[in-house]
Coordinates of C-alpha atoms in Angstrom, one line a residue:
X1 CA 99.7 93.6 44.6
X2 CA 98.0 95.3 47.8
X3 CA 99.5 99.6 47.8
X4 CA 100.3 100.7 51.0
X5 CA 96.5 102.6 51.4
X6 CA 94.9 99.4 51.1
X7 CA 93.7 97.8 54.5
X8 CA 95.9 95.2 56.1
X9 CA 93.1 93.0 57.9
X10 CA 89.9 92.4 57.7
X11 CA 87.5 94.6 60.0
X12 CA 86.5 92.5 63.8
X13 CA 82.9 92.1 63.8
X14 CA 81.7 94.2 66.8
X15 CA 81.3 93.2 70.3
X16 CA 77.6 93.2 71.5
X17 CA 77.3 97.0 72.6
X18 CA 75.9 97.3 76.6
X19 CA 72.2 97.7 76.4
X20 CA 70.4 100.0 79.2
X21 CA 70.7 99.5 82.8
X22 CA 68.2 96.3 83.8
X23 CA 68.2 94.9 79.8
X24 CA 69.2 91.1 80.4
X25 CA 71.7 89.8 77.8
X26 CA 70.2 87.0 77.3
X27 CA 67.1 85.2 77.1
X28 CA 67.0 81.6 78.1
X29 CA 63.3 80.5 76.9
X30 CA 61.6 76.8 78.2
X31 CA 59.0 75.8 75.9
X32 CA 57.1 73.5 78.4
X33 CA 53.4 71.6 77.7
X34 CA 52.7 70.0 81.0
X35 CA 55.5 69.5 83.1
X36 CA 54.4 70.2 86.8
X37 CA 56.9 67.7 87.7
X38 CA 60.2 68.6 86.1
X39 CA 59.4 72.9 85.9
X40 CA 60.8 74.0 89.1
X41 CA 63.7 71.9 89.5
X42 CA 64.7 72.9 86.1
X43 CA 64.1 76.4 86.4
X44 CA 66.2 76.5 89.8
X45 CA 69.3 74.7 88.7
X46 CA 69.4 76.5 85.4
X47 CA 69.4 79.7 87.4
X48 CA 71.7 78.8 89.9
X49 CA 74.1 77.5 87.0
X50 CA 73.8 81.5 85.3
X51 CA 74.3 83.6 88.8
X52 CA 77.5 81.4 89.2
X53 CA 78.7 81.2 85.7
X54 CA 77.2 83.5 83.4
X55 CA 79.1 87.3 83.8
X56 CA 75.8 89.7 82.3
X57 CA 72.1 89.9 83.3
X58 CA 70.3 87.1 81.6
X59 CA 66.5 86.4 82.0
X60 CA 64.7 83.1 82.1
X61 CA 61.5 82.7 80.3
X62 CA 59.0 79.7 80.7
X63 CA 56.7 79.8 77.4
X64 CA 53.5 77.7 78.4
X65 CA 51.9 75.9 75.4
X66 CA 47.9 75.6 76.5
X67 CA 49.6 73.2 79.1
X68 CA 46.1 71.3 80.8
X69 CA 47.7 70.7 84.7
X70 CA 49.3 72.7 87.2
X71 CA 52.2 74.1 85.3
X72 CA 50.9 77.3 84.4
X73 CA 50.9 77.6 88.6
X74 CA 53.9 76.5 89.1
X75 CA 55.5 78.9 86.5
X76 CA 53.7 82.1 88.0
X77 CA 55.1 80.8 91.3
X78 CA 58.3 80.6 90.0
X79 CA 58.4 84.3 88.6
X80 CA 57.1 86.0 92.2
X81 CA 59.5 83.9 94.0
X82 CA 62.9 84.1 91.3
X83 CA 63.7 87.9 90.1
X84 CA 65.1 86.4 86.6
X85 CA 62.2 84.4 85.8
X86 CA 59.3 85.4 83.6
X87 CA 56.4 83.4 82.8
X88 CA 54.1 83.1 79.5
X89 CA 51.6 82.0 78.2
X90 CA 49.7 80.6 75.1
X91 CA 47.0 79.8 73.7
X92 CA 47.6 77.1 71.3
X93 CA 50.1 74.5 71.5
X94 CA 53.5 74.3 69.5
X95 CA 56.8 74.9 70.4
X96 CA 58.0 76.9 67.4
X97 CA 55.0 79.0 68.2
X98 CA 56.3 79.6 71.8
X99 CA 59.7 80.0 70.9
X100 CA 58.6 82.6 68.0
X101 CA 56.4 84.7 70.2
X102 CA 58.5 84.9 72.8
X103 CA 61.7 85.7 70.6
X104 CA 59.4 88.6 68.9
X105 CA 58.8 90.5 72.1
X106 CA 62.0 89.9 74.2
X107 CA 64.3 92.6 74.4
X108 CA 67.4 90.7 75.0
X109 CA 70.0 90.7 72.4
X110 CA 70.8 87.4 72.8
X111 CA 68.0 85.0 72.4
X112 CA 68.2 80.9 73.5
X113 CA 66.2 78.1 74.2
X114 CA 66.5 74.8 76.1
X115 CA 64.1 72.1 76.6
X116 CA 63.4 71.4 80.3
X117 CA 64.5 68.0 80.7
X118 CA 68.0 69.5 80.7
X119 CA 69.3 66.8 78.6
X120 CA 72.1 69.1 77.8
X121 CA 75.2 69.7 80.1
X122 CA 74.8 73.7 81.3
X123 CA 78.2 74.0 80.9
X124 CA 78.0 74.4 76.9
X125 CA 75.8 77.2 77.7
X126 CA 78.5 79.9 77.9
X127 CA 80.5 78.4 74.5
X128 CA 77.1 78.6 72.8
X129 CA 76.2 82.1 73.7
X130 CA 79.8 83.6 73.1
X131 CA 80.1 83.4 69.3
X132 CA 77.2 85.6 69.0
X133 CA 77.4 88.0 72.3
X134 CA 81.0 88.9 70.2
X135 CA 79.5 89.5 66.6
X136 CA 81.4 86.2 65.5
X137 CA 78.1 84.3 64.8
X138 CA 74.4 84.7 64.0
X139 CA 73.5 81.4 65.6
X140 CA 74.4 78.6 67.3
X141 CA 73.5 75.8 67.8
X142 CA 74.4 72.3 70.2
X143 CA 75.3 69.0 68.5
X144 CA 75.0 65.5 69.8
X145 CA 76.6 64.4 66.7
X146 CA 80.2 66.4 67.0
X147 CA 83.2 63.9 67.2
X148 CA 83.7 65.5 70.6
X149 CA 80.3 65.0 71.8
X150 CA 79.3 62.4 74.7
X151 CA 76.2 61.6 74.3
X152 CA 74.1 58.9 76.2
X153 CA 70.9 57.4 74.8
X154 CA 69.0 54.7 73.0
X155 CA 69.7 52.5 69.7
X156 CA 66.2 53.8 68.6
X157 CA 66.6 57.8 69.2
X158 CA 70.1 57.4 67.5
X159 CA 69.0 56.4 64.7
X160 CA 66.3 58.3 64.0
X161 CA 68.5 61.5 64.8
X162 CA 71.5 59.7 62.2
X163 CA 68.9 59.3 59.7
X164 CA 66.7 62.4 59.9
X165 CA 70.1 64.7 59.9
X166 CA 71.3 62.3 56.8
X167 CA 67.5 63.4 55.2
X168 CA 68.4 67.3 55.1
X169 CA 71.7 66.9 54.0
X170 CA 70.2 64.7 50.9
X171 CA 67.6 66.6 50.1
X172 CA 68.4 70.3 51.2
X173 CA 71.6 70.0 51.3
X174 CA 71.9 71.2 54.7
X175 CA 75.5 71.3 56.4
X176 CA 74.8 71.7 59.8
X177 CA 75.4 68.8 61.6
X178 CA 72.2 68.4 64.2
X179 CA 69.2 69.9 63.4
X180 CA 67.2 68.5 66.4
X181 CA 68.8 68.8 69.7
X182 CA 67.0 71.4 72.4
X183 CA 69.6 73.7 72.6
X184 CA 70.0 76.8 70.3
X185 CA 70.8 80.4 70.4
X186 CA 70.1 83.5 68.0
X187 CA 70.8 86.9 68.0
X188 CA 67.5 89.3 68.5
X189 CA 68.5 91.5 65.3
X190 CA 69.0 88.1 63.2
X191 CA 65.5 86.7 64.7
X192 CA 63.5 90.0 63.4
X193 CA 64.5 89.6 60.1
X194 CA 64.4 85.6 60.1
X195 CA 61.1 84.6 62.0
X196 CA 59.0 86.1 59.9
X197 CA 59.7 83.8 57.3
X198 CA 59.6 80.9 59.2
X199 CA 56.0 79.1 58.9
X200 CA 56.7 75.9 60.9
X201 CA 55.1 76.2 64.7
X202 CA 56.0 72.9 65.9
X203 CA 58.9 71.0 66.2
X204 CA 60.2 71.3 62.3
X205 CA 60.5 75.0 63.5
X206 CA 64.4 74.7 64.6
X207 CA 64.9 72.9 61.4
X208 CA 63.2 75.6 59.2
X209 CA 65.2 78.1 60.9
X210 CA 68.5 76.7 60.7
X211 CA 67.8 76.3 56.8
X212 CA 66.8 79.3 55.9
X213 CA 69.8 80.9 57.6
X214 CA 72.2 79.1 56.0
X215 CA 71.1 79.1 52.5
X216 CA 70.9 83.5 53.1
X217 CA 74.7 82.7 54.1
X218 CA 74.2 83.9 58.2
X219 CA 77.2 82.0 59.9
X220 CA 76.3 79.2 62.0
X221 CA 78.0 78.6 65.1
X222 CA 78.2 74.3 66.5
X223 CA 78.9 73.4 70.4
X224 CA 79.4 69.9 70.9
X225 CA 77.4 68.8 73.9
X226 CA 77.3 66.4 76.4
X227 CA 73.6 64.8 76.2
X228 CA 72.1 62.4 78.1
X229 CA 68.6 60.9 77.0
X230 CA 65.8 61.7 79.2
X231 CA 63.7 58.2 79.3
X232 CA 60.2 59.7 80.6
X233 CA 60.3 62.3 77.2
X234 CA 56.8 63.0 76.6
X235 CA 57.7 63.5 72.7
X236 CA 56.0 61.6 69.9
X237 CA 58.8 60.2 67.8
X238 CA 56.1 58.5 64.8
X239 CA 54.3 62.2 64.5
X240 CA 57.4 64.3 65.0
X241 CA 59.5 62.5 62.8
X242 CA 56.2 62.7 60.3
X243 CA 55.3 66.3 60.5
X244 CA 59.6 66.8 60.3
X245 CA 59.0 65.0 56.9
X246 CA 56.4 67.4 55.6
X247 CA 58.3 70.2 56.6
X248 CA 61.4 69.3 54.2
X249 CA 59.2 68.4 51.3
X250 CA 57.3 71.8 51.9
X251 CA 60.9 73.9 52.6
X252 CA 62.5 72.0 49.5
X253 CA 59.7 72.8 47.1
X254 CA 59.9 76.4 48.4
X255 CA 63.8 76.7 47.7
X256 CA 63.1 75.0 44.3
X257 CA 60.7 76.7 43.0
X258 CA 62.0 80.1 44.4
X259 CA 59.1 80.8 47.0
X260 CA 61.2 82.3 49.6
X261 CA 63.0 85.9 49.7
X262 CA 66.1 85.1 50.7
X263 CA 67.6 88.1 49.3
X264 CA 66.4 89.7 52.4
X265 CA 68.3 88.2 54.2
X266 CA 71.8 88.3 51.9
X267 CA 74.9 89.9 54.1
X268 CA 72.3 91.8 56.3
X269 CA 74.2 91.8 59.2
X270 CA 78.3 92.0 59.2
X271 CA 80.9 93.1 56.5
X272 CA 81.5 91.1 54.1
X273 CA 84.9 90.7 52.2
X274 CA 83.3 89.1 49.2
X275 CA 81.4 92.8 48.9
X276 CA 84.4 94.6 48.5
X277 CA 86.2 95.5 45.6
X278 CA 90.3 94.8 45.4
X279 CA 92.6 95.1 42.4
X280 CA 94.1 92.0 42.9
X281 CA 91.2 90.0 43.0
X282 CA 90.4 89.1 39.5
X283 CA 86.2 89.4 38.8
X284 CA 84.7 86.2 37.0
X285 CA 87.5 83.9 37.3
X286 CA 85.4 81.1 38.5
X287 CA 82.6 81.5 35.8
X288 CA 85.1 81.7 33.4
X289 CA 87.1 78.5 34.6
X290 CA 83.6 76.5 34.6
X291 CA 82.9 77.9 30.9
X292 CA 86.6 77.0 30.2
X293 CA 86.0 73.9 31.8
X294 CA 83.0 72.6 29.5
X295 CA 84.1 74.1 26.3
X296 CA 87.6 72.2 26.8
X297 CA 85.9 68.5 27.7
X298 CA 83.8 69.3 24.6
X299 CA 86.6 70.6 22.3
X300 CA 88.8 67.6 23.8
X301 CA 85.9 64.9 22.6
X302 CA 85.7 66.8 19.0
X303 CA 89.9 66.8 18.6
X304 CA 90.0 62.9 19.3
X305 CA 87.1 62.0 17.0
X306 CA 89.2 64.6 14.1
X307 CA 92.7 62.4 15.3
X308 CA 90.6 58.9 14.9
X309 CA 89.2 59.9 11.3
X310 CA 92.9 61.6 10.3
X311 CA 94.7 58.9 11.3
X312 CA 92.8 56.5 9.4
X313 CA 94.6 57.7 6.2
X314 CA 97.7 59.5 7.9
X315 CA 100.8 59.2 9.6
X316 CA 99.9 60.5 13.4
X317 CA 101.9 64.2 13.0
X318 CA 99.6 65.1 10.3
X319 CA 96.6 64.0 11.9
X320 CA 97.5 65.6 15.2
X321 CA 97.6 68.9 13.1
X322 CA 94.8 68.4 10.9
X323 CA 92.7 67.5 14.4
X324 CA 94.7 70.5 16.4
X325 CA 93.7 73.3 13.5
X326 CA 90.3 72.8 13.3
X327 CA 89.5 71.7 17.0
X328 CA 91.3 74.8 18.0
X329 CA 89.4 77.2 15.7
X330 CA 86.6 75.9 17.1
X331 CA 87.5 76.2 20.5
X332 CA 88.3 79.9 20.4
X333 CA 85.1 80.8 18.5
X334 CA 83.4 79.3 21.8
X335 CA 85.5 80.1 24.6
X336 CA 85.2 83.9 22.8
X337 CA 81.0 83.5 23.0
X338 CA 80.9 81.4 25.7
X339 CA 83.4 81.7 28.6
X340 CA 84.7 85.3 27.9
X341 CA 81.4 86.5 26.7
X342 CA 82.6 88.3 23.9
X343 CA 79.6 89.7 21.9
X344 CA 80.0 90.4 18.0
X345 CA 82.4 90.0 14.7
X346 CA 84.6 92.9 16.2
X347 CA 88.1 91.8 16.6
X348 CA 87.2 87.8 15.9
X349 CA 90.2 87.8 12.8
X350 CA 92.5 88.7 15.8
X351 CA 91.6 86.8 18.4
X352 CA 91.5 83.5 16.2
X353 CA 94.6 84.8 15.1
X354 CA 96.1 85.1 18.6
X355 CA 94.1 81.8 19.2
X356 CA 96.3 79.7 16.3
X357 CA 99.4 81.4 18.0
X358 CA 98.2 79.7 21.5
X359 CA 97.3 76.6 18.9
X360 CA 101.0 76.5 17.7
X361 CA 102.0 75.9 21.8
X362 CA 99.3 73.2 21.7
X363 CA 100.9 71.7 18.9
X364 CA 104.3 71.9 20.2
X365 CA 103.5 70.3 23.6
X366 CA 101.3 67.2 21.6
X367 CA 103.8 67.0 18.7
X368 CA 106.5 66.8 21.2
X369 CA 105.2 63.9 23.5
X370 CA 104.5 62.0 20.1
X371 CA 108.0 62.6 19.2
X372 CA 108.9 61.6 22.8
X373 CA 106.7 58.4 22.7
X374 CA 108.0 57.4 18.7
X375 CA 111.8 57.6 20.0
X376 CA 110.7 55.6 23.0
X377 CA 109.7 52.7 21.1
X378 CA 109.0 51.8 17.2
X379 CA 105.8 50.9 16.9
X380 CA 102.9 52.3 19.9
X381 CA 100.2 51.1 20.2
X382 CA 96.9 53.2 19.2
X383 CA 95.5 53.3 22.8
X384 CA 99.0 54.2 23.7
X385 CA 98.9 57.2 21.3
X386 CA 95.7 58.7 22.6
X387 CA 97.0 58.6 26.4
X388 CA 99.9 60.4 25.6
X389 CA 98.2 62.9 23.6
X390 CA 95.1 63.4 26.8
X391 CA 98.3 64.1 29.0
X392 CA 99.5 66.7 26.7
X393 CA 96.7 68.4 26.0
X394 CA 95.6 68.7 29.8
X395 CA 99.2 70.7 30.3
X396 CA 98.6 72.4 26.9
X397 CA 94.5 73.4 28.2
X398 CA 96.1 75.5 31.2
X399 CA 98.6 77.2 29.6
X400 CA 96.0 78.1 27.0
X401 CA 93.1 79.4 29.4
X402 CA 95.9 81.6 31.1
X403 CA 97.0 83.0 27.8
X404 CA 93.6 83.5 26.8
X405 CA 92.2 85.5 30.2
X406 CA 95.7 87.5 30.3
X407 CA 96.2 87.8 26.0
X408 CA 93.5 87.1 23.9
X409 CA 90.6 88.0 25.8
X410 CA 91.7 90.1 28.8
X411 CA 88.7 92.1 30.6
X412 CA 89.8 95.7 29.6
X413 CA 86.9 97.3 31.8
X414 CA 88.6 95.7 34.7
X415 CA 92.2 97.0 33.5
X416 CA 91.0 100.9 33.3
X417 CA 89.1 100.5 36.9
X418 CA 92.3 98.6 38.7
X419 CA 94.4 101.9 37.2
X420 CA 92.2 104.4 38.5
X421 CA 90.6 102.7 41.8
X422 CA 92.6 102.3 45.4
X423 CA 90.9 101.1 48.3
X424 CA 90.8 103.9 51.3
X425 CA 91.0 102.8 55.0
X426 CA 90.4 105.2 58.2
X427 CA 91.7 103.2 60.9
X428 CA 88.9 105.1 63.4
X429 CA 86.1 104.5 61.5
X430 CA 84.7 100.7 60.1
X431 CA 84.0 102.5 56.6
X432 CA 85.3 101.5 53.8
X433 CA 85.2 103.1 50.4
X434 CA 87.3 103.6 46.9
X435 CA 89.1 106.9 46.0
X436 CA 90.4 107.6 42.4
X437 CA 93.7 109.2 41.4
X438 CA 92.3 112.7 41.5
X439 CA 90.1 112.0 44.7
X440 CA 93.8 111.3 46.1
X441 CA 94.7 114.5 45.8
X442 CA 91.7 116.5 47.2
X443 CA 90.8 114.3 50.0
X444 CA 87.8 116.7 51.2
X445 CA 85.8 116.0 48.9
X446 CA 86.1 112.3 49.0
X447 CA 82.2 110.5 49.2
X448 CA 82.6 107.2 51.1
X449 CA 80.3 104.4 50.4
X450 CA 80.0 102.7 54.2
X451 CA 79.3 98.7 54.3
X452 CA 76.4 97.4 55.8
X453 CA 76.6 97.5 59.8
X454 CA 75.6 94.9 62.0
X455 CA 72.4 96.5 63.8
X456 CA 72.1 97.9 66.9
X457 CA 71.0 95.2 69.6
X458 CA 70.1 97.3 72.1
X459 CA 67.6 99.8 69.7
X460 CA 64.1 100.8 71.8
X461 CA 61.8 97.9 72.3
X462 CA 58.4 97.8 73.6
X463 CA 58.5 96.6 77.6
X464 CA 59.6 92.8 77.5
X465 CA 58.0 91.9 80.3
X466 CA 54.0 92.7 79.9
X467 CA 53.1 89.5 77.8
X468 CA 49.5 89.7 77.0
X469 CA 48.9 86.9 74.1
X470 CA 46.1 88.9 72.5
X471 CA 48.5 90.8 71.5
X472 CA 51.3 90.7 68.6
X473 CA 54.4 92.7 67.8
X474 CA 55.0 93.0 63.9
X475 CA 58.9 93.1 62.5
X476 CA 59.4 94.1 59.0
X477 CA 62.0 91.8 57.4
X478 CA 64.9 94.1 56.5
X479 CA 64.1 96.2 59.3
X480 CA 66.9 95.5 61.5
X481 CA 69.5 95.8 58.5
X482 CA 68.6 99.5 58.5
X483 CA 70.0 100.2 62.2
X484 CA 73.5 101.2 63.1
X485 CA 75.5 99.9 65.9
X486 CA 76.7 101.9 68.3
X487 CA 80.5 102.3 69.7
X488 CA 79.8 101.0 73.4
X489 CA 81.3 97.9 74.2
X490 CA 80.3 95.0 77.0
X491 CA 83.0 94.6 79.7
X492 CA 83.4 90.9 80.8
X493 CA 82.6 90.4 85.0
X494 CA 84.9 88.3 86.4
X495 CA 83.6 84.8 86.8
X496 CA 84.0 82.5 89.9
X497 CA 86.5 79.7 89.3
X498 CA 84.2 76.6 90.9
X499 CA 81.7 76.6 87.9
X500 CA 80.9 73.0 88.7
X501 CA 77.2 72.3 89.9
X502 CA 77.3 70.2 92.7
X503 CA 73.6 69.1 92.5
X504 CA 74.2 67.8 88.8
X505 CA 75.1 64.4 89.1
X506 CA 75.9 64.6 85.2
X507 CA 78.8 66.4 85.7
X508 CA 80.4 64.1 87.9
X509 CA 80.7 61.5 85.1

């Protein structure tokens, strides 16, 4: 039962502290590889839709893969002529290359990316950014394939989305819903610790990241989207769908054979209430219930073949006994090993002794229903028999793993800690630690144990905006778990009611 001292709710995730006076919120990057054509209309009605929509400073960065024509120009055009925009380039082609060099030097806590056909309605852009700008999320992502989703496009691209998305839940058991669609956002402090893992510089590069993130347990925010298909999309399906391919045999043989260090990226970023330790939260009970589990379905199997071989030269109470006795003997010398991990001959004449008094209620329950089905009619049939007795003992196996976690095998370590341990609250601070009986009394010298913080978004960062690609900035993963978060809080701008873009003929649908 929660004591009075014990906290009441669970601790808000913190809202995004205010960075410094100029630092954008967020970070809209376009991965582009020639587009001359589509660049500047892009850039300028994405822009227009964030001065009338968006209510903090936000940035737009075009990411140049080695593009061959014009668009490099048109990009640096774009920059000298839009304050928000920034223009970059590489190198070498790849969009998971852009989007991870661009992520690693921006100093935005928010980071996004869109492709620049705008397939996407803008308006999910605010819904997709909000989960993490409030500490709710670590990503988040758009889906084409949310129930609520409109979505216009071919047979062809359907499929291959349906099937590809039906691939990574098969074979990495991904639950995310759409791992392809242009149109994802991350928080910076997540991104330092997660990029570094991620080896993919293509397109398998959202994929790769949305993986990794779930299997470490980050929180993964969806949007449904309205999406309409772009029909001049410059994208390879054949070699993107096969290089997607190789990347989930390579990222599946990595998780299997235990390649990546996900523990550095376990609970890194938020309190967690699985982390903390209540009284009335009893420790193993699911491990014990699956140990319970197996030793009863194998007990279960060993009782009927004793009741089948007694009852071949018995009347069916004594072979229910004879089978009961010596099942049950058996099944608390393995539930005492096995699912209560009870180590030793200390105590075992007691606890099979308390295990034959939790036999006796077996037997009462099975004797009873075979009394019940004898007085029902004269003669049952054998099948008959061993229904009724499966029935019986499924109530009898529930009352017995109760009494055995609560009577014959009760965790006495936990017992002597729950009598001694209260959970201690201060309502002005977001630390939480445990206090004993005498601690209670001398509160000064209490030691608190704080729970990892999310980190501090807006911690110094080299200049964003001198790219120079001969250069590279180096994160340590784990290094943003080490920052604290400060107490400043974001205040929302008001926003203008006529969010509708009346160049977007989209909309209008």
């Amino acid at each position: 039962m929660r004591t009075d001292s014990s906290p009441g709710n669970l601790p808000a995730r913190e809202h995004l502290p205010a960075g410094s006076a100029g630092t954008p919120v967020l970070d809209v990057v376009i991965p582009v590889y020639n587009e001359e054509k589509d660049l500047q209309p892009c850039v300028v009605r994405l822009h227009e839709h964030l001065k009338r929509t968006f209510p903090y400073a936000f940035r737009i960065t075009v990411a140049d893969n080695a593009s061959t024509d014009t668009t490099p120009q048109v990009a640096a055009r774009l920059e000298s002529e839009i304050p928000e925009v920034r223009s970059f380039r590489l190198e070498q082609k790849g969009r998971g290359r852009a989007l991870r060099t661009v992520w690693s030097a921006s100093d935005a806590p928010i980071l996004a990316y869109m492709d620049v056909d705008l397939s996407t309605d803008l308006n999910a852009l605010l819904p997709l950014v909000a989960p993490l700008i409030s500490g709710h999320s670590d990503l988040a992502i758009g889906s084409r394939l949310a129930r609520s989703s409109r979505v216009v496009r071919g047979a062809k691209r359907e499929f291959i989305s349906r099937t590809y998305n039906l691939i990574l839940r098969g074979s990495l058991q991904a639950r995310f819903s759409d791992a392809q669609c242009g149109f994802k956002a991350i928080r910076r402090d997540v991104a330092q610790v997660l990029l570094p893992l991620i080896e993919d510089t293509g397109w398998f590069f959202d994929t790769e990241m949305l993986v990794l993130a779930e299997r470490a347990g980050l929180r993964i925010h969806e949007v449904p989207v309205d999406w309409v298909d772009d029909p001049n999309s410059t994208v390879h399906i054949v070699k993107t769908a096969t290089d997607d391919l190789k990347g989930v045999w390579r990222v599946g043989r990595a998780l299997a054979t235990g390649s990546l260090p996900l523990d550095r990226l376990a609970r890194p970023f938020g309190d967690d209430p699985r982390d903390r330790d209540l009284t009335d939260v009893p420790k193993g009970l699911a491990r014990q219930l699956v140990g319970f589990c197996v030793v009863g379905v194998l007990s279960t199997l060993f009782y009927l073949l004793l009741y089948s071989g007694f009852r071949s030269f018995s009347g069916s109470q004594i072979a229910n006994a004879l089978a009961l006795l010596v099942s049950a003997v058996a099944n608390t010398a393995a539930n005492r090993r096995l699912t209560f991990g009870v180590r030793g001959r200390g105590s075992a004449v007691r606890h099979q002794a308390q295990g034959l008094v939790v036999f006796g209620i077996g037997l009462a329950l099975t004797s009873g229903s075979l009394a019940a089905l004898n007085a029902a009619t004269s003669s049952p049939a054998h099948s008959t028999e061993l229904a009724v007795l499966i029935a019986a003992n499924l109530a009898a196996t529930v009352l017995r793993f109760l009494l055995f976690r609560a009577w014959v095998f009760p965790d006495r370590r936990d017992e002597t800690e729950a009598s001694t341990v209260v959970a201690s609250h201060n309502p002005s601070s977001p630390t939480y630690g445990t206090t004993t009986a005498a601690h209670q009394q001398h509160p000064q010298q209490l030691p608190h144990t704080p729970l990892p913080q999310r980190p501090n978004a807006t911690a110094p960062q080299a200049p964003y905006t001198n790219y120079d690609h001969n250069q590279t900035n180096e994160f340590r993963a784990g290094e943003a778990a080490d920052r604290t978060r400060g107490d400043a809080t974001m205040q929302l701008q008001a926003v203008r009611p006529h969010d509708h873009d009346p160049r977007d003929t989209r909309d209008a649908r």
